[in-house]
Short mmCIF file of C-alpha atoms in Angstrom, two decimals:
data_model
loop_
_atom_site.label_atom_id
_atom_site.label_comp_id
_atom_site.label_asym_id
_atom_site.label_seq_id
_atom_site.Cartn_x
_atom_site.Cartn_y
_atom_site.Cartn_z
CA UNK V 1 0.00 0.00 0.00
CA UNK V 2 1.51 3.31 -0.93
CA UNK V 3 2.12 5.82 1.48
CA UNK V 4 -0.42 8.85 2.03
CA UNK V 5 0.92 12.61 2.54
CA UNK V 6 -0.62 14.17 4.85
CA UNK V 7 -0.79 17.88 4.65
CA UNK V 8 0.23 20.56 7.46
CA UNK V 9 -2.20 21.44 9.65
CA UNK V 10 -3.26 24.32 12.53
CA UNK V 11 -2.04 21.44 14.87
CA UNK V 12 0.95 20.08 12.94
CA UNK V 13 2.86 22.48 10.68
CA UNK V 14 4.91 19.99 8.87
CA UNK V 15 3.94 17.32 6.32
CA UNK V 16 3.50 14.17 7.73
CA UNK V 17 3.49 10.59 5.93
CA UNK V 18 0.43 8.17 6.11
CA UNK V 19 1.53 3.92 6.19
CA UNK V 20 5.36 4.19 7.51
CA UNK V 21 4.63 2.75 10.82
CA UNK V 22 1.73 0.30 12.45
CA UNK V 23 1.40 2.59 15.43
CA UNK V 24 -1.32 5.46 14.66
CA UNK V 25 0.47 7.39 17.46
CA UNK V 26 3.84 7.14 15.55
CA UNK V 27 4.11 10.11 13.01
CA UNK V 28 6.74 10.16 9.96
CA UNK V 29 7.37 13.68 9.55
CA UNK V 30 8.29 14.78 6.31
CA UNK V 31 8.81 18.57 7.76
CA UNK V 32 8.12 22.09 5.99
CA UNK V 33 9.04 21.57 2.57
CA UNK V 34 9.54 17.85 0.27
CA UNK V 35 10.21 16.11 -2.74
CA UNK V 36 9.33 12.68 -3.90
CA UNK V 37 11.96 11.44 -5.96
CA UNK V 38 10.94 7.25 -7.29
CA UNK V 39 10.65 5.17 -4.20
CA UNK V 40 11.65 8.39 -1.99
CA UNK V 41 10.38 10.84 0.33
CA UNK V 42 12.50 13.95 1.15
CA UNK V 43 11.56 16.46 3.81
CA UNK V 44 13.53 19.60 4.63
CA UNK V 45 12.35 21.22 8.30
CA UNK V 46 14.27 24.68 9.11
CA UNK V 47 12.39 25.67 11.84
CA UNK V 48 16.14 26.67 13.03
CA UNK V 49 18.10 28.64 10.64
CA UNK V 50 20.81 26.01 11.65
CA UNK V 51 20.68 22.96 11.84
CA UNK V 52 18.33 22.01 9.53
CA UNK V 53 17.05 18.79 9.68
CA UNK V 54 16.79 16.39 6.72
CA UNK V 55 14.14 13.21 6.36
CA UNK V 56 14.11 10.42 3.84
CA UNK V 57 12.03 7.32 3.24
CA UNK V 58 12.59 4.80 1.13
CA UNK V 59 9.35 2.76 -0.11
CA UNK V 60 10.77 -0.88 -0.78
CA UNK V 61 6.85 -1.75 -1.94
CA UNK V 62 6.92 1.01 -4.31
CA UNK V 63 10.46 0.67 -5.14
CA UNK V 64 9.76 -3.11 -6.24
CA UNK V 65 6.53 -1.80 -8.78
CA UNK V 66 9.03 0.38 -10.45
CA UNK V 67 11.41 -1.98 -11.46
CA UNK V 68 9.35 -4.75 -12.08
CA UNK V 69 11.83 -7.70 -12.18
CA UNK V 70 14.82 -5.44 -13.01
CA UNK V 71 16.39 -4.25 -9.99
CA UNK V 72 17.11 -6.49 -6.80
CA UNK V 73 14.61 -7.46 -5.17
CA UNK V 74 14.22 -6.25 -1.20
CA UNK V 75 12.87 -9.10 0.05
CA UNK V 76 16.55 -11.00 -0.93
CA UNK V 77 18.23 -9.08 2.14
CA UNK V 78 18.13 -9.18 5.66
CA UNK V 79 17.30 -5.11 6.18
CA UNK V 80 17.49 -2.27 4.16
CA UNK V 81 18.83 1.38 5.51
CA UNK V 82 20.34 4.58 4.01
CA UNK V 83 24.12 5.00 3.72
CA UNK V 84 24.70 9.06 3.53
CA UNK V 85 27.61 10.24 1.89
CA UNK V 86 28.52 13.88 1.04
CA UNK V 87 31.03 16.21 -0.65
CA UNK V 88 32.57 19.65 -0.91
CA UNK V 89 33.40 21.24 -3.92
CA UNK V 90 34.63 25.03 -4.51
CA UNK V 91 34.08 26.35 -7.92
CA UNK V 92 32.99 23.03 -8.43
CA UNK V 93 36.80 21.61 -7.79
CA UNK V 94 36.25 18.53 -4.78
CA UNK V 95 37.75 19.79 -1.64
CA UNK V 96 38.30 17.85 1.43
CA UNK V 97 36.00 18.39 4.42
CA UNK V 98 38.98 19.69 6.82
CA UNK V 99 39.15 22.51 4.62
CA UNK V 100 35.81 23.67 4.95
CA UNK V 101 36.27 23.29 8.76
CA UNK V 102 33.39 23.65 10.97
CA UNK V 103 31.57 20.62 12.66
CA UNK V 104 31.63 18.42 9.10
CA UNK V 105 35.58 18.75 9.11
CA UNK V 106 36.16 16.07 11.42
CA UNK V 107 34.70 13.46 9.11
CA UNK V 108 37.99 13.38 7.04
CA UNK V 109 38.91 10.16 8.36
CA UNK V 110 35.97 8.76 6.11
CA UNK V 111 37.25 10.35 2.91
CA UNK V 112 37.37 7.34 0.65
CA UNK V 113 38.01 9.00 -2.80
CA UNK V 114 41.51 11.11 -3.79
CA UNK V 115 39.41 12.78 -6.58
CA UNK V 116 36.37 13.62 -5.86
CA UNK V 117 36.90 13.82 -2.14
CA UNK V 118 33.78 12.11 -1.13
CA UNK V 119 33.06 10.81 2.77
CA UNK V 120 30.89 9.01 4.86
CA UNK V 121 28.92 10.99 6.75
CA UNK V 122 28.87 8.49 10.39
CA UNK V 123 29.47 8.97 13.72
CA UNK V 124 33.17 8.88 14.74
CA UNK V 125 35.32 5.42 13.80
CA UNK V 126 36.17 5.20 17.92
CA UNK V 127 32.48 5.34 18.51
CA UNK V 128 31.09 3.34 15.61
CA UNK V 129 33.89 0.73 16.31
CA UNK V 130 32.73 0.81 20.32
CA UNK V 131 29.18 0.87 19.48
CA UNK V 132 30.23 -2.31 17.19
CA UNK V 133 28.55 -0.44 13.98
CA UNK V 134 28.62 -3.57 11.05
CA UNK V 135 27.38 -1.40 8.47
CA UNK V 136 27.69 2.74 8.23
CA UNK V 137 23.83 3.29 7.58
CA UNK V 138 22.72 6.28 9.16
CA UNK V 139 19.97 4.68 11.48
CA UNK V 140 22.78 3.05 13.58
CA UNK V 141 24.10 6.45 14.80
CA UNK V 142 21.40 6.23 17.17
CA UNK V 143 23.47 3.40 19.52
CA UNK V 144 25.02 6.56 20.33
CA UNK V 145 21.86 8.26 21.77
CA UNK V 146 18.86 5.92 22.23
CA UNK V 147 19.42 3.13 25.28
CA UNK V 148 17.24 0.58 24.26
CA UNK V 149 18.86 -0.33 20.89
CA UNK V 150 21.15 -2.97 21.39
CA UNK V 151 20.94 -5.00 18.65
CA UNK V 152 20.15 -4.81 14.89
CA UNK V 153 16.60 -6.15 15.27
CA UNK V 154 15.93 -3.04 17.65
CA UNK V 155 16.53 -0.73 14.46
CA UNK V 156 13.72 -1.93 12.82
CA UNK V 157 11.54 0.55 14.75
CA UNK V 158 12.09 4.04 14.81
CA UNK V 159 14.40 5.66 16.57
CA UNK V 160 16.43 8.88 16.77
CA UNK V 161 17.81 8.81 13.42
CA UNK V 162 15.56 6.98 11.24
CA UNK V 163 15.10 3.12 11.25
CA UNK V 164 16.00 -0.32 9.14
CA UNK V 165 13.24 -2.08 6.96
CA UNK V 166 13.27 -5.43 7.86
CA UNK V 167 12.62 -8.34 5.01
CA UNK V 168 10.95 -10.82 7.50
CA UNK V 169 7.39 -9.29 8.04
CA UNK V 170 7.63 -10.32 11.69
CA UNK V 171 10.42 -8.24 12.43
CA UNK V 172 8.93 -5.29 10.27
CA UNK V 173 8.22 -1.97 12.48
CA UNK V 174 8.73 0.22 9.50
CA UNK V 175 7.27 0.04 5.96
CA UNK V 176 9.93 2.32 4.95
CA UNK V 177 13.91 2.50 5.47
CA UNK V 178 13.63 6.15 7.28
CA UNK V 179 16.60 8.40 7.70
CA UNK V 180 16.67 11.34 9.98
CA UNK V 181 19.84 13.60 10.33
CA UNK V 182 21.24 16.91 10.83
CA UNK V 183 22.62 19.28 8.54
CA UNK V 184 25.59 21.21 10.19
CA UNK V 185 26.13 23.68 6.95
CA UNK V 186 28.22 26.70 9.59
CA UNK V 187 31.34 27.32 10.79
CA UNK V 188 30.79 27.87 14.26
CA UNK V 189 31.93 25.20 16.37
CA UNK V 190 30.65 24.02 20.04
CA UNK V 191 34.20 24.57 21.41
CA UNK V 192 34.09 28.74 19.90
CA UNK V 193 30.56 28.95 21.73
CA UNK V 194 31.74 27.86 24.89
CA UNK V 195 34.75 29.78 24.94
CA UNK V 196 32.50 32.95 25.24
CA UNK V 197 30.22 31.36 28.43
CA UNK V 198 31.14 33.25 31.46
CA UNK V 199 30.03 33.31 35.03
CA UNK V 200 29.38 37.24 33.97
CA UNK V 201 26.83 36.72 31.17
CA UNK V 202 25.06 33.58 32.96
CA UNK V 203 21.60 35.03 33.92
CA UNK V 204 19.58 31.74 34.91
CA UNK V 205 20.60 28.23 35.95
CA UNK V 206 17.63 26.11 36.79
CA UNK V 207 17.32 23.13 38.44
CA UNK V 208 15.51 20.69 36.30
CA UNK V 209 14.76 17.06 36.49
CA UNK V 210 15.68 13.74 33.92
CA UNK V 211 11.98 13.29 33.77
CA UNK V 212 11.57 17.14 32.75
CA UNK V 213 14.40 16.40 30.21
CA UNK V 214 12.74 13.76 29.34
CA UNK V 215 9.66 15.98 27.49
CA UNK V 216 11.39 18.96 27.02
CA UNK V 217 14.53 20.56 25.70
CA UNK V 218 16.87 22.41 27.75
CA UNK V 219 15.87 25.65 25.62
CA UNK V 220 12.19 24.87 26.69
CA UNK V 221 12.50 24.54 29.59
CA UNK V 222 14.55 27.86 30.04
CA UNK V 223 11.80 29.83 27.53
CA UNK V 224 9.09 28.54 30.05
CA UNK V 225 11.04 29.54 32.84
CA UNK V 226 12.04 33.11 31.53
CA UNK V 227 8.13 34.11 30.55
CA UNK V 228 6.84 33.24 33.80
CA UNK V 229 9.42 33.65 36.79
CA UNK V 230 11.36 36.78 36.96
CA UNK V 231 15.32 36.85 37.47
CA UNK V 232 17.16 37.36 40.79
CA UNK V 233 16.62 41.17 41.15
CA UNK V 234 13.82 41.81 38.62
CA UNK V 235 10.57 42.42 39.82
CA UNK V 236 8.85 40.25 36.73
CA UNK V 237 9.67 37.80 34.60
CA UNK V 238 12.00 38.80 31.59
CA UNK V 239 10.28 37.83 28.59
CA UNK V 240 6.53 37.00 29.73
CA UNK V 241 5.63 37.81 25.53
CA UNK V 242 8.04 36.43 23.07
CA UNK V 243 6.89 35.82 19.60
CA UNK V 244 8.46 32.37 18.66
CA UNK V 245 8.04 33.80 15.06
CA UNK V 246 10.61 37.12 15.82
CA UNK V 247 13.17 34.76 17.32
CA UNK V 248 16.04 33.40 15.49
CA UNK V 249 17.54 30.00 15.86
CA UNK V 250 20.61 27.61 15.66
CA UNK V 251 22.10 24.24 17.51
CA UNK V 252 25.84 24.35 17.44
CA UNK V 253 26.75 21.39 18.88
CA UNK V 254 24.94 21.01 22.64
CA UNK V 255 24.07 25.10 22.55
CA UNK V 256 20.80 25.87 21.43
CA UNK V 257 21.02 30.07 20.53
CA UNK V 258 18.22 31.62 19.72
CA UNK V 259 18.56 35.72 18.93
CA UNK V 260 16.05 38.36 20.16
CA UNK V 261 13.85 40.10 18.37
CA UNK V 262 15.16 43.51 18.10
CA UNK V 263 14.04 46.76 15.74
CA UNK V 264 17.76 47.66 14.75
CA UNK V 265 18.62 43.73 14.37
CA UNK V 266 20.99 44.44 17.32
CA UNK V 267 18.97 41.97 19.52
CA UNK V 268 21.02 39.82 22.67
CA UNK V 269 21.40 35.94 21.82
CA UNK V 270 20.69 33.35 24.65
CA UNK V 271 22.85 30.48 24.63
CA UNK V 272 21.07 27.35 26.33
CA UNK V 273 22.37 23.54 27.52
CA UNK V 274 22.29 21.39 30.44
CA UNK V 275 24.60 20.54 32.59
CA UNK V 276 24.96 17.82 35.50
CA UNK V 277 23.65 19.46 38.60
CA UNK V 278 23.22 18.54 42.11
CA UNK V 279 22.83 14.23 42.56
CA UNK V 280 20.97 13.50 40.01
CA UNK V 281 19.04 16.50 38.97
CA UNK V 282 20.58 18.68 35.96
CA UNK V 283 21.08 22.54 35.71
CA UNK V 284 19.60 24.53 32.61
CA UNK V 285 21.72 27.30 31.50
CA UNK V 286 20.79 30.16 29.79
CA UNK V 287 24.04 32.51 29.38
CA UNK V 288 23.30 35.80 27.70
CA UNK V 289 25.73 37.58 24.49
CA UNK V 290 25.50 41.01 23.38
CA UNK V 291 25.04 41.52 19.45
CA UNK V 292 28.56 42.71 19.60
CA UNK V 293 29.98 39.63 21.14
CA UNK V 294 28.06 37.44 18.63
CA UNK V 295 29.56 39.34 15.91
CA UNK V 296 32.95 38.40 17.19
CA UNK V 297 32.43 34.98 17.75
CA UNK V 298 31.34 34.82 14.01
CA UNK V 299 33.74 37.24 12.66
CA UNK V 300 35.84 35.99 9.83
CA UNK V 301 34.52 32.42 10.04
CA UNK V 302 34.12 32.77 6.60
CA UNK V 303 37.46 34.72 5.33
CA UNK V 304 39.40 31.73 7.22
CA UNK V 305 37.57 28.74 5.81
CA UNK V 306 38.54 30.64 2.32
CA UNK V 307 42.19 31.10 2.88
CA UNK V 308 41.94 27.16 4.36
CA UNK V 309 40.49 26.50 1.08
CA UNK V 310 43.18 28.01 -0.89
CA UNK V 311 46.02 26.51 0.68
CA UNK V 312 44.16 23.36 -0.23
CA UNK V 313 43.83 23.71 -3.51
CA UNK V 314 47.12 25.57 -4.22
CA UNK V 315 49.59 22.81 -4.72
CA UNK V 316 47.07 21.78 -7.60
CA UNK V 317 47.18 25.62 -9.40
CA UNK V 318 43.91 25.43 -10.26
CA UNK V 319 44.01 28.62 -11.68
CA UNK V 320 40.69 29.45 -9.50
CA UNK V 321 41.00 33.46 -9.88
CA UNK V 322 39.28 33.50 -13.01
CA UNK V 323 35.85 34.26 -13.59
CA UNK V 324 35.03 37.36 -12.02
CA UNK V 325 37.05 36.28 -9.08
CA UNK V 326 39.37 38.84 -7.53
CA UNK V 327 43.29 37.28 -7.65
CA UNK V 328 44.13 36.95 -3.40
CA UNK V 329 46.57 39.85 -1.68
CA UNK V 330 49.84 39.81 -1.97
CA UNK V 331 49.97 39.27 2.10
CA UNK V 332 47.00 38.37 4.72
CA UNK V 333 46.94 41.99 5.56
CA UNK V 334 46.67 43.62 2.39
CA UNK V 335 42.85 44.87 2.99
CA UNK V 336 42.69 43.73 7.14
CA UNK V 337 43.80 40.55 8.67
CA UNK V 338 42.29 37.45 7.13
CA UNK V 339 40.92 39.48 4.49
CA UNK V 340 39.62 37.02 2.08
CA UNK V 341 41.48 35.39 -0.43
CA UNK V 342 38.61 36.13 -3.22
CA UNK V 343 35.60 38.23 -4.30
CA UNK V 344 32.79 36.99 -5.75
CA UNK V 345 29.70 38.34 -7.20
CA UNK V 346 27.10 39.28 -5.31
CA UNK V 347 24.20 36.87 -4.97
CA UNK V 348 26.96 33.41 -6.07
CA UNK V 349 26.82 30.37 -4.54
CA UNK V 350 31.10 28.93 -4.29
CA UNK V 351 30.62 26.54 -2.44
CA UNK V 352 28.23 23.63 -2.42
CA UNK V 353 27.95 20.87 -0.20
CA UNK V 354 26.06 17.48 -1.77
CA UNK V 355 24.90 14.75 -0.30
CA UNK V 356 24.27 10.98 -1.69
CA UNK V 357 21.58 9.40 0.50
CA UNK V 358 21.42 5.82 -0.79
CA UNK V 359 19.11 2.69 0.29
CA UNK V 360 21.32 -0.08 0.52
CA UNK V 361 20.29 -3.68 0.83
CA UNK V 362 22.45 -5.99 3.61
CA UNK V 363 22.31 -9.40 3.63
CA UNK V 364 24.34 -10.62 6.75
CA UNK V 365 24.77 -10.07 10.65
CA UNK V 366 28.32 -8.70 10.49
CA UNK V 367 30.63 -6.35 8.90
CA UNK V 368 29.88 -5.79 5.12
CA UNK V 369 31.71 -7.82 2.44
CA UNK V 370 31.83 -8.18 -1.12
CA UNK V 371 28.61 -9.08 -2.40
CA UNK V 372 26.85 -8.61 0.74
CA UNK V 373 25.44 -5.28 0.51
CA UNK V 374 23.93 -3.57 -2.36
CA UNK V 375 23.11 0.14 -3.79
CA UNK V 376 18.73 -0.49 -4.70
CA UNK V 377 18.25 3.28 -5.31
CA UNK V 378 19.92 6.61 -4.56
CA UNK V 379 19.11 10.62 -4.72
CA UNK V 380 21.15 13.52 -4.23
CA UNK V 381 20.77 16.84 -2.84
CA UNK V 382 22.81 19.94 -2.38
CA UNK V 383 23.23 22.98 -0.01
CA UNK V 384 24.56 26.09 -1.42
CA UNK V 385 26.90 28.63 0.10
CA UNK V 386 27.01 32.01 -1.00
CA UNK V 387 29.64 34.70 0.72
CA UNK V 388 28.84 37.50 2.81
CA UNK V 389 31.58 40.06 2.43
CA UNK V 390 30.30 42.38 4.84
CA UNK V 391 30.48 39.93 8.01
CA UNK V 392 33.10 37.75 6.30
CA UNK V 393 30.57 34.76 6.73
CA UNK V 394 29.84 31.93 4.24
CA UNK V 395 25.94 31.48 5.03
CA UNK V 396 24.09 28.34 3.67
CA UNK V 397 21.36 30.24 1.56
CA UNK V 398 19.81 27.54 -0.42
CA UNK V 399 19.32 24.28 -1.23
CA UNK V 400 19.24 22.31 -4.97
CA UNK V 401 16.62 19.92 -4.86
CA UNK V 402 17.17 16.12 -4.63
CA UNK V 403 17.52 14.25 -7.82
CA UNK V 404 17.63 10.28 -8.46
CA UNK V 405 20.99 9.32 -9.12
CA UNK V 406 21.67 6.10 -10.65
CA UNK V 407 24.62 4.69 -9.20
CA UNK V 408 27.29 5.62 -6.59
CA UNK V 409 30.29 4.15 -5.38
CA UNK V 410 29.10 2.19 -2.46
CA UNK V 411 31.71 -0.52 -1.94
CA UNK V 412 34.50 2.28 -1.66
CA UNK V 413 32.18 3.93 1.04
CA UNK V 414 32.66 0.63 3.31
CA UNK V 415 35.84 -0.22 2.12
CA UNK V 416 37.13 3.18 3.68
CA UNK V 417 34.73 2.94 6.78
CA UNK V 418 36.18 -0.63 7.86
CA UNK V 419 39.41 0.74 7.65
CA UNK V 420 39.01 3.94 9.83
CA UNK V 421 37.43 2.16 12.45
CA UNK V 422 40.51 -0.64 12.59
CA UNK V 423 43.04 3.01 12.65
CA UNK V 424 40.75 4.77 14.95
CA UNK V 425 42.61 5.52 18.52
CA UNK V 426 40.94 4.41 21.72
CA UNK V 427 38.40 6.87 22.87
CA UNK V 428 36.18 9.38 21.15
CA UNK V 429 37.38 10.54 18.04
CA UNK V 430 35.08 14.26 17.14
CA UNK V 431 32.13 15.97 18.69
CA UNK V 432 29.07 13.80 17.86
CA UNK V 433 26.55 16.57 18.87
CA UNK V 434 25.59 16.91 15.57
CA UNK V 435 24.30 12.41 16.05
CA UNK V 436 22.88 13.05 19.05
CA UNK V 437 21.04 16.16 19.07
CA UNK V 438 19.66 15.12 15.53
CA UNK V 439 16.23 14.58 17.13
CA UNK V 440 15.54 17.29 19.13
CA UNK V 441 11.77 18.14 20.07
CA UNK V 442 11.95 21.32 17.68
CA UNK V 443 9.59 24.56 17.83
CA UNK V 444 9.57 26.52 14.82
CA UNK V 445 11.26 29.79 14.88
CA UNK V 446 10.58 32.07 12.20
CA UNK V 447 13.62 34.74 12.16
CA UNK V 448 16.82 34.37 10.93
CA UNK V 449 18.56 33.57 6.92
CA UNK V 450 16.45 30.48 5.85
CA UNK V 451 17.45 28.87 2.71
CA UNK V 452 15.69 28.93 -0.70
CA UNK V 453 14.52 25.87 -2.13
CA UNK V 454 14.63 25.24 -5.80
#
């Protein structure tokens, strides 16, 4: 039976899929905006500016009526799940994630092509080898986050980021291989936020509960907090009236910061997470920065992950300032330090960031081997960067649509996966806020830069 879309509603503001799971109570968002693409569903929710969060399901019912005897059959594996991939280009030239920076640049251990640069886009290799991760489909990032997953057979429900479709009916929770992940496009990392937290600019730190965490986020739970109880040495609460529509958004990492609404855009940003508090109760933090101090943090971002870029592709000589392109200074300080390397024309999009979402079929329990996995049906999508020369940012601004691709290069993908996890030290390898924050229980905020879709 082929799923049913379900359009947004006074209640729900998101589109929603009909048929994915048995449970009525169990939604399948698709989020604010979607594509259908074959035997896929794509939905795109930016209810914060940044992250955004991404959604895919793949039909194996419909994807068998398409082919009609000519592509593999579902049924012939164990489970099927999506295997995300991604890659950087500049100009269109492939450039590694570490030279983008930001929270994707630690996924360069999963680069697994000299050329085109692509990489895995999976939690850490010390993680997925400690989690004992056979396979690098997305849904299996959620070992990290969800504690009653310990097996295979547990995926085939949903969880935090997406589930498995099973092939035996009596294992089948999902009608759909679902992924569900975060899109880090910025620059700003967790460790730049929390080098500006201060005991000066923390305003509120409230003792909360687990089973308070439990059914709300730590920014929630602080916005609740903030409306109706006023701050030591206030006679009434702080902000008893915010519109959830004149507030901007982003998750960097554990930090939810969302920016007040202010008539000269000068507005202070609230930076909120939890942290262990007293036994076993938790604290909620709300810290507050100045529109000043948020323009520092951000300042040259951009200009740095340009030069970064440069001195990347430089050994190639690419010849890259052509095209309207300004040639780089003679020195960093030419026009300011880090000025940047290149100008482009207003309203461009250098740099683009794709990513290969692919339903792969697995056939065995363990770790993936020739012949045992196998690429049914993949689509790609892209977010665009274009460069804003004024605050020396490179802001995500909109997104190409997904396509069907119709073949990818899977077996290098878990070729180079099995070998970072056997050269991955002992312990954590990166910041995996962007796996486990991937399913936070979202509001929709209405200010800030959202991208354009089309």
């Amino acid at each position: 039976m082929p799923f049913t879309l379900v359009q947004p509603d006074a209640g729900n503001p998101r589109y929603r899929l009909d048929g994915v799971f048995p449970e009525p109570e169990v939604e399948a968002t698709l989020g604010t905006t979607y594509w259908k693409q074959g035997p896929h569903w794509i939905g795109f929710d930016e209810g914060f500016s940044e992250s955004v969060v991404v959604r895919a399901y793949f039909d194996p019912a419909e994807y068998r009526e398409q082919q009609r005897g000519f592509g593999a059959d579902p049924a012939a594996f164990r489970y099927v799940g999506y295997l995300q991939c991604a890659q950087f280009t500049f100009l269109g030239t492939p450039i590694t994630p570490a030279a983008f920076g930001g929270r994707v640049a630690d996924r360069q251990p999963y680069v697994f092509d000299r050329t085109q640069k692509y990489f895995v886009d999976l939690v850490d290799p010390a993680n997925a080898r400690a989690c004992n991760i056979p396979v690098p489909l997305y849904a299996f990032n959620s070992l990290l986050t969800d504690g009653d997953v310990r097996s295979i057979d547990d995926l085939y429900a949903p969880h935090s980021h997406g589930a498995l479709w099973a092939s035996d009916p009596d294992f089948r929770y999902s009608e759909a291989a679902v992924l569900t992940a975060e899109v880090p496009p910025g620059l700003l990392t967790p460790d730049a936020v929390g080098d500006c937290l201060t005991p000066d600019n923390l305003v509120l730190a409230l003792p909360v509960t687990p089973a308070q965490l439990a059914h709300a986020e730590p920014y929630q739970l602080a916005l609740r907090s903030l409306a109706t109880t006023a701050l030591p040495g206030d006679d009434a609460p702080w902000l008893p009236d915010l519109v959830r529509e004149e507030v901007a958004a982003q998750v960097v990492g554990r930090f939810v910061l969302l920016t007040l609404p202010d008539d000269e855009d000068l507005g202070d940003t609230l930076v909120i997470y939890s942290r262990p508090g007293f036994e076993d109760d938790s604290e909620v933090c709300v810290h507050v920065l100045s529109e000043y101090d948020m323009a520092e943090l951000v300042a040259r971002t951009g200009n740095e992950a340009l030069w970064r870029i440069k001195e990347h592709l430089d050994p190639y000589d690419l010849g890259l300032a052509v095209d309207g392109l300004a040639p780089p200074p003679q020195v960093r300080g030419a026009r300011g330090l880090l000025a940047p390397p290149f100008a482009f024309p207003p309203e461009t999009y250098p740099l683009e960031l794709t990513y290969w979402m692919c339903a792969v079929g697995v056939r065995g329990r363990g770790t993936a081997t020739r012949g045992s996995t196998k690429l049914l049906s993949a689509v790609r999508w892209s977010a665009l960067y274009r460069y804003d020369d004024d605050r020396g940012r490179l802001v995500f601004g909109a997104v190409r649509p997904p396509r069907w691709v119709d073949d990818f290069d899977v077996p290098a993908a878990l070729r180079r996966y099995d070998q970072a996890k056997r050269e991955a030290p002992t312990g954590a390898g990166f910041d995996t806020g962007n796996f486990t924050l991937a399913a936070l229980k979202r509001d929709r905020f209405g200010a800030g830069p959202k991208p354009v879709y089309g």
